[in-house]
Amino acid sequence: MNAPSNADTPAFAVVGRVNMGKSAVLATLLEIDDNEIIRVSPTPGETTCCQDHRLVFGGRECVRFIDTPGFSRPIEAMREIRRMHGSGVPGTDALRRFVAGGGADFTDERRLLAPLLDGAGVLYVVDPAKPLRDDFLAEMEILRWTGRPRLAVLNRRGDATGDNESDWRERLGGAFNLVRTFDAHRARFGERLRLLRALLDIEEGHRARLEETIRLVEDEWAARREEAAERIMDFLRDALRLRVTAATDERDGMMPGRSERKSRELTDRYYRELARLELGLLEKLLDLHRHHLLTAEASGAFAGMDLRSVETWRKWGLTRWQIAAVGAAAGGAAGLAVDAATGGVTHGAGTVTGTLGGGIGTWLMGGRLPELKMSGPGFAWRLGWGSGRAIEVGPPDNPNFPWVLLDGVLTRYRRMLARSHGRRDEETLTADDDGFTRGFPSERRKLLGKWFAACAKRKGEGDLEPKVAAELVATLAEIEQTTREGG
Ligand SMILES: Nc1nc2c(ncn2[C@@H]2O[C@H](COP(=O)(O)OP(=O)(O)OP(=O)(O)O)[C@@H](O)[C@H]2O)c(=O)[nH]1
Ligand SMILES: [Mg+2]
């Protein structure tokens, strides 16, 4: 596996004591959550051979990382290398002899040193909560003898900085070119980028190549953000236009219980369809961010985003005043759901309104629960499928509907960004309580409000889309920022 270093491609070996989180650091850095590719495990000695992981853009290898087995007997190895070298400070000659077989009893140490002798830089991972003992000092000493550029990574586990961290910093500061912290279970894009930049700082010889790599990583991330924005727009457009219909017959009109049951079934179907659309979006976003262990709820229930729950309508979406302002800007768009559901045709007295829940709580817009508008029996469906009669359920008749949908998606997007690929536990994507739309600048709210109305009416939305896309891209970038700082 340990291919010789291509002179053009910077290579870094991830080294350190067994079970320090070397593989986890690499997995997070490269966004690999697959244990078949990078094995991360509580069992010490999990990585037994060197394994190459290449960062490739456009078919070209930009950086190579080598995951290595950990040091297992560093003090004895240090003595052996010294013995083989004789007096003075051992250099690469002694290390080469050690790796070539002189140190037969030190399989792990020989394996991890080999890539360094082939020209790889050192990415030394330590757990700063551990006391700094002699065996760690021996590791640092051996790494110093390689003469390779060295970056030390304090893989902090959790918030505690621990009493030992200052000892580590002091020692590492003397033996390494640079020391950085990186929490393999929490690092986000920003921290990953900082770690890559640190490699650039220690590896002068490959500066141009590493700078180009960082540019490519940033470009790729920007492209991902654009793709996510586009997908979110597709979802919102589809959701605002979603209709479900059911054929009706004469008996529906005669039997009140029967028509009520039918509308309830149709309402359920509407929400199932909406959930399906939403799940489709979340799966695309998870895929875009290379998550396999973090999954979206596939039950068809609205995990954390039950549009039937009063709570959902309180925590997400705009405030009453914001809705009013957006409504004015969008030319009376507050009634968009009604218009859309009836296709611009006013059904008047025949309109049946399906009320959900009942008597619970107060909704921002004057004590109403979200309602679904239905064009009732006795009205041909507006697309006029045949001559049959049909009832149709469309988007909830509540101007906050698109904003609630958007907040539901954005809060889960934030969760996706916060999940690191070095973890190996499975997690279901949940939504947070606080949304984003209320904090939008008013211009953004106005623009989105107009676009929502245009989508629902199927008129004029295309003209607004370049601007809407730009605003959503900006929104996602802001979420990245808050996710990075806020944890
Ligand atoms: N909480 C927390 N746990 C971590 C972190 N990094 C690694 N771990 C855990 O520590 C254990 C060891 O992680 P690995 O990445 O497999 O360690 P390693 O150094 O590659 O181990 P070997 O290959 O056996 O030498 C795993 O159970 C990880 O989940 C971290 O940043 N935070
Ligand atoms: Mg490992």
mmCIF file with all atom_site columns, N, CA and C in Angstrom, residues 281-344:
data_model
loop_
_atom_site.group_PDB
_atom_site.id
_atom_site.type_symbol
_atom_site.label_atom_id
_atom_site.label_alt_id
_atom_site.label_comp_id
_atom_site.label_asym_id
_atom_site.label_entity_id
_atom_site.label_seq_id
_atom_site.pdbx_PDB_ins_code
_atom_site.Cartn_x
_atom_site.Cartn_y
_atom_site.Cartn_z
_atom_site.occupancy
_atom_site.B_iso_or_equiv
_atom_site.pdbx_formal_charge
_atom_site.auth_seq_id
_atom_site.auth_comp_id
_atom_site.auth_asym_id
_atom_site.auth_atom_id
_atom_site.pdbx_PDB_model_num
ATOM 1   N N  . LEU A 1 281 ? -35.149 15.731 -0.423 1.00 0.00 ? 281 LEU A N  1
ATOM 2   C CA . LEU A 1 281 ? -34.193 16.850 -0.355 1.00 0.00 ? 281 LEU A CA 1
ATOM 3   C C  . LEU A 1 281 ? -33.109 16.546 0.679  1.00 0.00 ? 281 LEU A C  1
ATOM 4   N N  . LEU A 1 282 ? -33.523 16.117 1.864  1.00 0.00 ? 282 LEU A N  1
ATOM 5   C CA . LEU A 1 282 ? -32.538 15.887 2.927  1.00 0.00 ? 282 LEU A CA 1
ATOM 6   C C  . LEU A 1 282 ? -31.533 14.817 2.513  1.00 0.00 ? 282 LEU A C  1
ATOM 7   N N  . GLU A 1 283 ? -32.031 13.788 1.830  1.00 0.00 ? 283 GLU A N  1
ATOM 8   C CA . GLU A 1 283 ? -31.105 12.743 1.387  1.00 0.00 ? 283 GLU A CA 1
ATOM 9   C C  . GLU A 1 283 ? -30.102 13.270 0.373  1.00 0.00 ? 283 GLU A C  1
ATOM 10  N N  . LYS A 1 284 ? -30.568 14.154 -0.492 1.00 0.00 ? 284 LYS A N  1
ATOM 11  C CA . LYS A 1 284 ? -29.640 14.749 -1.462 1.00 0.00 ? 284 LYS A CA 1
ATOM 12  C C  . LYS A 1 284 ? -28.596 15.597 -0.743 1.00 0.00 ? 284 LYS A C  1
ATOM 13  N N  . LEU A 1 285 ? -29.032 16.341 0.250  1.00 0.00 ? 285 LEU A N  1
ATOM 14  C CA . LEU A 1 285 ? -28.091 17.210 0.970  1.00 0.00 ? 285 LEU A CA 1
ATOM 15  C C  . LEU A 1 285 ? -27.084 16.377 1.765  1.00 0.00 ? 285 LEU A C  1
ATOM 16  N N  . LEU A 1 286 ? -27.561 15.282 2.358  1.00 0.00 ? 286 LEU A N  1
ATOM 17  C CA . LEU A 1 286 ? -26.649 14.408 3.109  1.00 0.00 ? 286 LEU A CA 1
ATOM 18  C C  . LEU A 1 286 ? -25.607 13.802 2.167  1.00 0.00 ? 286 LEU A C  1
ATOM 19  N N  . ASP A 1 287 ? -26.080 13.433 0.989  1.00 0.00 ? 287 ASP A N  1
ATOM 20  C CA . ASP A 1 287 ? -25.200 12.847 -0.005 1.00 0.00 ? 287 ASP A CA 1
ATOM 21  C C  . ASP A 1 287 ? -24.147 13.868 -0.451 1.00 0.00 ? 287 ASP A C  1
ATOM 22  N N  . LEU A 1 288 ? -24.606 15.072 -0.654 1.00 0.00 ? 288 LEU A N  1
ATOM 23  C CA . LEU A 1 288 ? -23.720 16.157 -1.072 1.00 0.00 ? 288 LEU A CA 1
ATOM 24  C C  . LEU A 1 288 ? -22.617 16.367 -0.034 1.00 0.00 ? 288 LEU A C  1
ATOM 25  N N  . HIS A 1 289 ? -22.971 16.183 1.233  1.00 0.00 ? 289 HIS A N  1
ATOM 26  C CA . HIS A 1 289 ? -21.985 16.353 2.295  1.00 0.00 ? 289 HIS A CA 1
ATOM 27  C C  . HIS A 1 289 ? -21.369 15.027 2.746  1.00 0.00 ? 289 HIS A C  1
ATOM 28  N N  . ARG A 1 290 ? -21.567 14.013 1.943  1.00 0.00 ? 290 ARG A N  1
ATOM 29  C CA . ARG A 1 290 ? -20.893 12.723 2.133  1.00 0.00 ? 290 ARG A CA 1
ATOM 30  C C  . ARG A 1 290 ? -21.181 12.057 3.463  1.00 0.00 ? 290 ARG A C  1
ATOM 31  N N  . HIS A 1 291 ? -22.385 12.227 3.941  1.00 0.00 ? 291 HIS A N  1
ATOM 32  C CA . HIS A 1 291 ? -22.765 11.567 5.184  1.00 0.00 ? 291 HIS A CA 1
ATOM 33  C C  . HIS A 1 291 ? -23.498 10.265 4.898  1.00 0.00 ? 291 HIS A C  1
ATOM 34  N N  . HIS A 1 292 ? -23.061 9.203  5.549  1.00 0.00 ? 292 HIS A N  1
ATOM 35  C CA . HIS A 1 292 ? -23.753 7.923  5.428  1.00 0.00 ? 292 HIS A CA 1
ATOM 36  C C  . HIS A 1 292 ? -24.262 7.431  6.774  1.00 0.00 ? 292 HIS A C  1
ATOM 37  N N  . LEU A 1 293 ? -23.620 7.858  7.845  1.00 0.00 ? 293 LEU A N  1
ATOM 38  C CA . LEU A 1 293 ? -24.037 7.412  9.182  1.00 0.00 ? 293 LEU A CA 1
ATOM 39  C C  . LEU A 1 293 ? -25.064 8.356  9.782  1.00 0.00 ? 293 LEU A C  1
ATOM 40  N N  . LEU A 1 294 ? -25.116 9.532  9.235  1.00 0.00 ? 294 LEU A N  1
ATOM 41  C CA . LEU A 1 294 ? -26.153 10.501 9.616  1.00 0.00 ? 294 LEU A CA 1
ATOM 42  C C  . LEU A 1 294 ? -27.266 10.325 8.588  1.00 0.00 ? 294 LEU A C  1
ATOM 43  N N  . THR A 1 295 ? -28.455 10.003 9.071  1.00 0.00 ? 295 THR A N  1
ATOM 44  C CA . THR A 1 295 ? -29.511 9.737  8.103  1.00 0.00 ? 295 THR A CA 1
ATOM 45  C C  . THR A 1 295 ? -30.749 10.571 8.401  1.00 0.00 ? 295 THR A C  1
ATOM 46  N N  . ALA A 1 296 ? -31.500 10.813 7.343  1.00 0.00 ? 296 ALA A N  1
ATOM 47  C CA . ALA A 1 296 ? -32.757 11.540 7.515  1.00 0.00 ? 296 ALA A CA 1
ATOM 48  C C  . ALA A 1 296 ? -33.825 10.526 7.885  1.00 0.00 ? 296 ALA A C  1
ATOM 49  N N  . GLU A 1 297 ? -34.773 10.990 8.637  1.00 0.00 ? 297 GLU A N  1
ATOM 50  C CA . GLU A 1 297 ? -35.875 10.127 9.045  1.00 0.00 ? 297 GLU A CA 1
ATOM 51  C C  . GLU A 1 297 ? -36.624 9.648  7.806  1.00 0.00 ? 297 GLU A C  1
ATOM 52  N N  . ALA A 1 298 ? -36.806 8.344  7.690  1.00 0.00 ? 298 ALA A N  1
ATOM 53  C CA . ALA A 1 298 ? -37.465 7.812  6.506  1.00 0.00 ? 298 ALA A CA 1
ATOM 54  C C  . ALA A 1 298 ? -38.878 7.330  6.809  1.00 0.00 ? 298 ALA A C  1
ATOM 55  N N  . SER A 1 299 ? -39.357 7.663  7.969  1.00 0.00 ? 299 SER A N  1
ATOM 56  C CA . SER A 1 299 ? -40.638 7.090  8.403  1.00 0.00 ? 299 SER A CA 1
ATOM 57  C C  . SER A 1 299 ? -41.829 7.729  7.708  1.00 0.00 ? 299 SER A C  1
ATOM 58  N N  . GLY A 1 300 ? -41.627 8.872  7.123  1.00 0.00 ? 300 GLY A N  1
ATOM 59  C CA . GLY A 1 300 ? -42.779 9.569  6.542  1.00 0.00 ? 300 GLY A CA 1
ATOM 60  C C  . GLY A 1 300 ? -43.424 10.482 7.575  1.00 0.00 ? 300 GLY A C  1
ATOM 61  N N  . ALA A 1 301 ? -43.046 10.311 8.821  1.00 0.00 ? 301 ALA A N  1
ATOM 62  C CA . ALA A 1 301 ? -43.500 11.268 9.836  1.00 0.00 ? 301 ALA A CA 1
ATOM 63  C C  . ALA A 1 301 ? -42.627 12.506 9.681  1.00 0.00 ? 301 ALA A C  1
ATOM 64  N N  . PHE A 1 302 ? -43.060 13.628 10.183 1.00 0.00 ? 302 PHE A N  1
ATOM 65  C CA . PHE A 1 302 ? -42.241 14.827 10.036 1.00 0.00 ? 302 PHE A CA 1
ATOM 66  C C  . PHE A 1 302 ? -41.364 14.957 11.258 1.00 0.00 ? 302 PHE A C  1
ATOM 67  N N  . ALA A 1 303 ? -40.289 14.229 11.265 1.00 0.00 ? 303 ALA A N  1
ATOM 68  C CA . ALA A 1 303 ? -39.402 14.251 12.422 1.00 0.00 ? 303 ALA A CA 1
ATOM 69  C C  . ALA A 1 303 ? -39.054 15.681 12.767 1.00 0.00 ? 303 ALA A C  1
ATOM 70  N N  . GLY A 1 304 ? -39.467 16.111 13.903 1.00 0.00 ? 304 GLY A N  1
ATOM 71  C CA . GLY A 1 304 ? -39.099 17.449 14.354 1.00 0.00 ? 304 GLY A CA 1
ATOM 72  C C  . GLY A 1 304 ? -39.761 18.557 13.564 1.00 0.00 ? 304 GLY A C  1
ATOM 73  N N  . MET A 1 305 ? -40.599 18.199 12.634 1.00 0.00 ? 305 MET A N  1
ATOM 74  C CA . MET A 1 305 ? -41.161 19.259 11.819 1.00 0.00 ? 305 MET A CA 1
ATOM 75  C C  . MET A 1 305 ? -42.607 18.946 11.499 1.00 0.00 ? 305 MET A C  1
ATOM 76  N N  . ASP A 1 306 ? -43.354 18.630 12.513 1.00 0.00 ? 306 ASP A N  1
ATOM 77  C CA . ASP A 1 306 ? -44.732 18.269 12.281 1.00 0.00 ? 306 ASP A CA 1
ATOM 78  C C  . ASP A 1 306 ? -45.554 19.517 11.992 1.00 0.00 ? 306 ASP A C  1
ATOM 79  N N  . LEU A 1 307 ? -45.978 19.609 10.751 1.00 0.00 ? 307 LEU A N  1
ATOM 80  C CA . LEU A 1 307 ? -46.737 20.800 10.354 1.00 0.00 ? 307 LEU A CA 1
ATOM 81  C C  . LEU A 1 307 ? -48.098 20.844 11.022 1.00 0.00 ? 307 LEU A C  1
ATOM 82  N N  . ARG A 1 308 ? -48.452 19.732 11.652 1.00 0.00 ? 308 ARG A N  1
ATOM 83  C CA . ARG A 1 308 ? -49.743 19.744 12.334 1.00 0.00 ? 308 ARG A CA 1
ATOM 84  C C  . ARG A 1 308 ? -49.591 20.234 13.762 1.00 0.00 ? 308 ARG A C  1
ATOM 85  N N  . SER A 1 309 ? -48.352 20.350 14.198 1.00 0.00 ? 309 SER A N  1
ATOM 86  C CA . SER A 1 309 ? -48.173 20.738 15.589 1.00 0.00 ? 309 SER A CA 1
ATOM 87  C C  . SER A 1 309 ? -48.090 22.247 15.720 1.00 0.00 ? 309 SER A C  1
ATOM 88  N N  . VAL A 1 310 ? -48.793 22.759 16.682 1.00 0.00 ? 310 VAL A N  1
ATOM 89  C CA . VAL A 1 310 ? -48.806 24.208 16.915 1.00 0.00 ? 310 VAL A CA 1
ATOM 90  C C  . VAL A 1 310 ? -47.384 24.680 17.169 1.00 0.00 ? 310 VAL A C  1
ATOM 91  N N  . GLU A 1 311 ? -46.650 23.825 17.878 1.00 0.00 ? 311 GLU A N  1
ATOM 92  C CA . GLU A 1 311 ? -45.289 24.159 18.275 1.00 0.00 ? 311 GLU A CA 1
ATOM 93  C C  . GLU A 1 311 ? -44.432 24.531 17.059 1.00 0.00 ? 311 GLU A C  1
ATOM 94  N N  . THR A 1 312 ? -44.557 23.730 16.020 1.00 0.00 ? 312 THR A N  1
ATOM 95  C CA . THR A 1 312 ? -43.782 23.972 14.800 1.00 0.00 ? 312 THR A CA 1
ATOM 96  C C  . THR A 1 312 ? -44.033 25.380 14.271 1.00 0.00 ? 312 THR A C  1
ATOM 97  N N  . TRP A 1 313 ? -45.279 25.772 14.350 1.00 0.00 ? 313 TRP A N  1
ATOM 98  C CA . TRP A 1 313 ? -45.629 27.065 13.771 1.00 0.00 ? 313 TRP A CA 1
ATOM 99  C C  . TRP A 1 313 ? -45.238 28.216 14.689 1.00 0.00 ? 313 TRP A C  1
ATOM 100 N N  . ARG A 1 314 ? -44.914 27.882 15.894 1.00 0.00 ? 314 ARG A N  1
ATOM 101 C CA . ARG A 1 314 ? -44.453 28.943 16.789 1.00 0.00 ? 314 ARG A CA 1
ATOM 102 C C  . ARG A 1 314 ? -42.957 29.157 16.649 1.00 0.00 ? 314 ARG A C  1
ATOM 103 N N  . LYS A 1 315 ? -42.216 28.036 16.545 1.00 0.00 ? 315 LYS A N  1
ATOM 104 C CA . LYS A 1 315 ? -40.765 28.174 16.631 1.00 0.00 ? 315 LYS A CA 1
ATOM 105 C C  . LYS A 1 315 ? -40.120 28.568 15.303 1.00 0.00 ? 315 LYS A C  1
ATOM 106 N N  . TRP A 1 316 ? -40.744 28.203 14.198 1.00 0.00 ? 316 TRP A N  1
ATOM 107 C CA . TRP A 1 316 ? -40.151 28.540 12.922 1.00 0.00 ? 316 TRP A CA 1
ATOM 108 C C  . TRP A 1 316 ? -41.003 29.548 12.171 1.00 0.00 ? 316 TRP A C  1
ATOM 109 N N  . GLY A 1 317 ? -40.431 30.006 11.095 1.00 0.00 ? 317 GLY A N  1
ATOM 110 C CA . GLY A 1 317 ? -41.180 30.937 10.247 1.00 0.00 ? 317 GLY A CA 1
ATOM 111 C C  . GLY A 1 317 ? -41.069 32.361 10.766 1.00 0.00 ? 317 GLY A C  1
ATOM 112 N N  . LEU A 1 318 ? -41.785 33.227 10.116 1.00 0.00 ? 318 LEU A N  1
ATOM 113 C CA . LEU A 1 318 ? -41.678 34.651 10.424 1.00 0.00 ? 318 LEU A CA 1
ATOM 114 C C  . LEU A 1 318 ? -42.654 35.057 11.529 1.00 0.00 ? 318 LEU A C  1
ATOM 115 N N  . THR A 1 319 ? -42.417 36.225 12.088 1.00 0.00 ? 319 THR A N  1
ATOM 116 C CA . THR A 1 319 ? -43.369 36.772 13.065 1.00 0.00 ? 319 THR A CA 1
ATOM 117 C C  . THR A 1 319 ? -44.531 37.399 12.299 1.00 0.00 ? 319 THR A C  1
ATOM 118 N N  . ARG A 1 320 ? -45.554 37.707 13.035 1.00 0.00 ? 320 ARG A N  1
ATOM 119 C CA . ARG A 1 320 ? -46.746 38.297 12.427 1.00 0.00 ? 320 ARG A CA 1
ATOM 120 C C  . ARG A 1 320 ? -46.403 39.570 11.643 1.00 0.00 ? 320 ARG A C  1
ATOM 121 N N  . TRP A 1 321 ? -45.523 40.401 12.228 1.00 0.00 ? 321 TRP A N  1
ATOM 122 C CA . TRP A 1 321 ? -45.185 41.681 11.583 1.00 0.00 ? 321 TRP A CA 1
ATOM 123 C C  . TRP A 1 321 ? -44.346 41.456 10.340 1.00 0.00 ? 321 TRP A C  1
ATOM 124 N N  . GLN A 1 322 ? -43.479 40.479 10.434 1.00 0.00 ? 322 GLN A N  1
ATOM 125 C CA . GLN A 1 322 ? -42.659 40.172 9.259  1.00 0.00 ? 322 GLN A CA 1
ATOM 126 C C  . GLN A 1 322 ? -43.543 39.646 8.133  1.00 0.00 ? 322 GLN A C  1
ATOM 127 N N  . ILE A 1 323 ? -44.482 38.807 8.483  1.00 0.00 ? 323 ILE A N  1
ATOM 128 C CA . ILE A 1 323 ? -45.406 38.279 7.475  1.00 0.00 ? 323 ILE A CA 1
ATOM 129 C C  . ILE A 1 323 ? -46.169 39.424 6.807  1.00 0.00 ? 323 ILE A C  1
ATOM 130 N N  . ALA A 1 324 ? -46.612 40.357 7.631  1.00 0.00 ? 324 ALA A N  1
ATOM 131 C CA . ALA A 1 324 ? -47.375 41.476 7.083  1.00 0.00 ? 324 ALA A CA 1
ATOM 132 C C  . ALA A 1 324 ? -46.509 42.278 6.121  1.00 0.00 ? 324 ALA A C  1
ATOM 133 N N  . ALA A 1 325 ? -45.264 42.525 6.510  1.00 0.00 ? 325 ALA A N  1
ATOM 134 C CA . ALA A 1 325 ? -44.361 43.314 5.663  1.00 0.00 ? 325 ALA A CA 1
ATOM 135 C C  . ALA A 1 325 ? -44.087 42.580 4.353  1.00 0.00 ? 325 ALA A C  1
ATOM 136 N N  . VAL A 1 326 ? -43.849 41.286 4.448  1.00 0.00 ? 326 VAL A N  1
ATOM 137 C CA . VAL A 1 326 ? -43.572 40.505 3.244  1.00 0.00 ? 326 VAL A CA 1
ATOM 138 C C  . VAL A 1 326 ? -44.805 40.467 2.355  1.00 0.00 ? 326 VAL A C  1
ATOM 139 N N  . GLY A 1 327 ? -45.958 40.317 2.985  1.00 0.00 ? 327 GLY A N  1
ATOM 140 C CA . GLY A 1 327 ? -47.214 40.261 2.234  1.00 0.00 ? 327 GLY A CA 1
ATOM 141 C C  . GLY A 1 327 ? -47.399 41.514 1.410  1.00 0.00 ? 327 GLY A C  1
ATOM 142 N N  . ALA A 1 328 ? -47.117 42.663 2.013  1.00 0.00 ? 328 ALA A N  1
ATOM 143 C CA . ALA A 1 328 ? -47.266 43.923 1.306  1.00 0.00 ? 328 ALA A CA 1
ATOM 144 C C  . ALA A 1 328 ? -46.298 43.986 0.143  1.00 0.00 ? 328 ALA A C  1
ATOM 145 N N  . ALA A 1 329 ? -45.064 43.564 0.404  1.00 0.00 ? 329 ALA A N  1
ATOM 146 C CA . ALA A 1 329 ? -44.043 43.632 -0.641 1.00 0.00 ? 329 ALA A CA 1
ATOM 147 C C  . ALA A 1 329 ? -44.381 42.707 -1.797 1.00 0.00 ? 329 ALA A C  1
ATOM 148 N N  . ALA A 1 330 ? -44.974 41.564 -1.471 1.00 0.00 ? 330 ALA A N  1
ATOM 149 C CA . ALA A 1 330 ? -45.237 40.585 -2.521 1.00 0.00 ? 330 ALA A CA 1
ATOM 150 C C  . ALA A 1 330 ? -46.588 40.831 -3.197 1.00 0.00 ? 330 ALA A C  1
ATOM 151 N N  . GLY A 1 331 ? -47.166 41.964 -2.930 1.00 0.00 ? 331 GLY A N  1
ATOM 152 C CA . GLY A 1 331 ? -48.420 42.298 -3.594 1.00 0.00 ? 331 GLY A CA 1
ATOM 153 C C  . GLY A 1 331 ? -49.558 41.441 -3.086 1.00 0.00 ? 331 GLY A C  1
ATOM 154 N N  . GLY A 1 332 ? -49.708 41.409 -1.775 1.00 0.00 ? 332 GLY A N  1
ATOM 155 C CA . GLY A 1 332 ? -50.824 40.653 -1.203 1.00 0.00 ? 332 GLY A CA 1
ATOM 156 C C  . GLY A 1 332 ? -50.629 39.154 -1.284 1.00 0.00 ? 332 GLY A C  1
ATOM 157 N N  . ALA A 1 333 ? -49.410 38.736 -1.182 1.00 0.00 ? 333 ALA A N  1
ATOM 158 C CA . ALA A 1 333 ? -49.123 37.309 -1.328 1.00 0.00 ? 333 ALA A CA 1
ATOM 159 C C  . ALA A 1 333 ? -49.583 36.483 -0.147 1.00 0.00 ? 333 ALA A C  1
ATOM 160 N N  . ALA A 1 334 ? -50.044 37.156 0.907  1.00 0.00 ? 334 ALA A N  1
ATOM 161 C CA . ALA A 1 334 ? -50.447 36.401 2.088  1.00 0.00 ? 334 ALA A CA 1
ATOM 162 C C  . ALA A 1 334 ? -51.528 35.385 1.751  1.00 0.00 ? 334 ALA A C  1
ATOM 163 N N  . GLY A 1 335 ? -52.263 35.663 0.725  1.00 0.00 ? 335 GLY A N  1
ATOM 164 C CA . GLY A 1 335 ? -53.330 34.728 0.364  1.00 0.00 ? 335 GLY A CA 1
ATOM 165 C C  . GLY A 1 335 ? -52.890 33.714 -0.671 1.00 0.00 ? 335 GLY A C  1
ATOM 166 N N  . LEU A 1 336 ? -51.594 33.537 -0.782 1.00 0.00 ? 336 LEU A N  1
ATOM 167 C CA . LEU A 1 336 ? -51.099 32.726 -1.886 1.00 0.00 ? 336 LEU A CA 1
ATOM 168 C C  . LEU A 1 336 ? -51.647 31.311 -1.907 1.00 0.00 ? 336 LEU A C  1
ATOM 169 N N  . ALA A 1 337 ? -51.779 30.730 -0.715 1.00 0.00 ? 337 ALA A N  1
ATOM 170 C CA . ALA A 1 337 ? -52.208 29.338 -0.689 1.00 0.00 ? 337 ALA A CA 1
ATOM 171 C C  . ALA A 1 337 ? -53.640 29.203 -1.195 1.00 0.00 ? 337 ALA A C  1
ATOM 172 N N  . VAL A 1 338 ? -54.448 30.192 -0.870 1.00 0.00 ? 338 VAL A N  1
ATOM 173 C CA . VAL A 1 338 ? -55.842 30.134 -1.304 1.00 0.00 ? 338 VAL A CA 1
ATOM 174 C C  . VAL A 1 338 ? -55.908 30.229 -2.818 1.00 0.00 ? 338 VAL A C  1
ATOM 175 N N  . ASP A 1 339 ? -55.232 31.225 -3.325 1.00 0.00 ? 339 ASP A N  1
ATOM 176 C CA . ASP A 1 339 ? -55.217 31.404 -4.774 1.00 0.00 ? 339 ASP A CA 1
ATOM 177 C C  . ASP A 1 339 ? -54.728 30.157 -5.474 1.00 0.00 ? 339 ASP A C  1
ATOM 178 N N  . ALA A 1 340 ? -53.635 29.641 -4.909 1.00 0.00 ? 340 ALA A N  1
ATOM 179 C CA . ALA A 1 340 ? -53.004 28.522 -5.595 1.00 0.00 ? 340 ALA A CA 1
ATOM 180 C C  . ALA A 1 340 ? -53.902 27.310 -5.564 1.00 0.00 ? 340 ALA A C  1
ATOM 181 N N  . ALA A 1 341 ? -54.512 27.076 -4.417 1.00 0.00 ? 341 ALA A N  1
ATOM 182 C CA . ALA A 1 341 ? -55.316 25.876 -4.277 1.00 0.00 ? 341 ALA A CA 1
ATOM 183 C C  . ALA A 1 341 ? -56.527 25.908 -5.202 1.00 0.00 ? 341 ALA A C  1
ATOM 184 N N  . THR A 1 342 ? -56.979 27.088 -5.497 1.00 0.00 ? 342 THR A N  1
ATOM 185 C CA . THR A 1 342 ? -58.175 27.170 -6.316 1.00 0.00 ? 342 THR A CA 1
ATOM 186 C C  . THR A 1 342 ? -57.845 27.586 -7.732 1.00 0.00 ? 342 THR A C  1
ATOM 187 N N  . GLY A 1 343 ? -56.539 27.694 -7.991 1.00 0.00 ? 343 GLY A N  1
ATOM 188 C CA . GLY A 1 343 ? -56.112 28.032 -9.343 1.00 0.00 ? 343 GLY A CA 1
ATOM 189 C C  . GLY A 1 343 ? -56.670 29.364 -9.792 1.00 0.00 ? 343 GLY A C  1
ATOM 190 N N  . GLY A 1 344 ? -56.860 30.240 -8.860 1.00 0.00 ? 344 GLY A N  1
ATOM 191 C CA . GLY A 1 344 ? -57.332 31.573 -9.220 1.00 0.00 ? 344 GLY A CA 1
ATOM 192 C C  . GLY A 1 344 ? -58.848 31.624 -9.377 1.00 0.00 ? 344 GLY A C  1
#
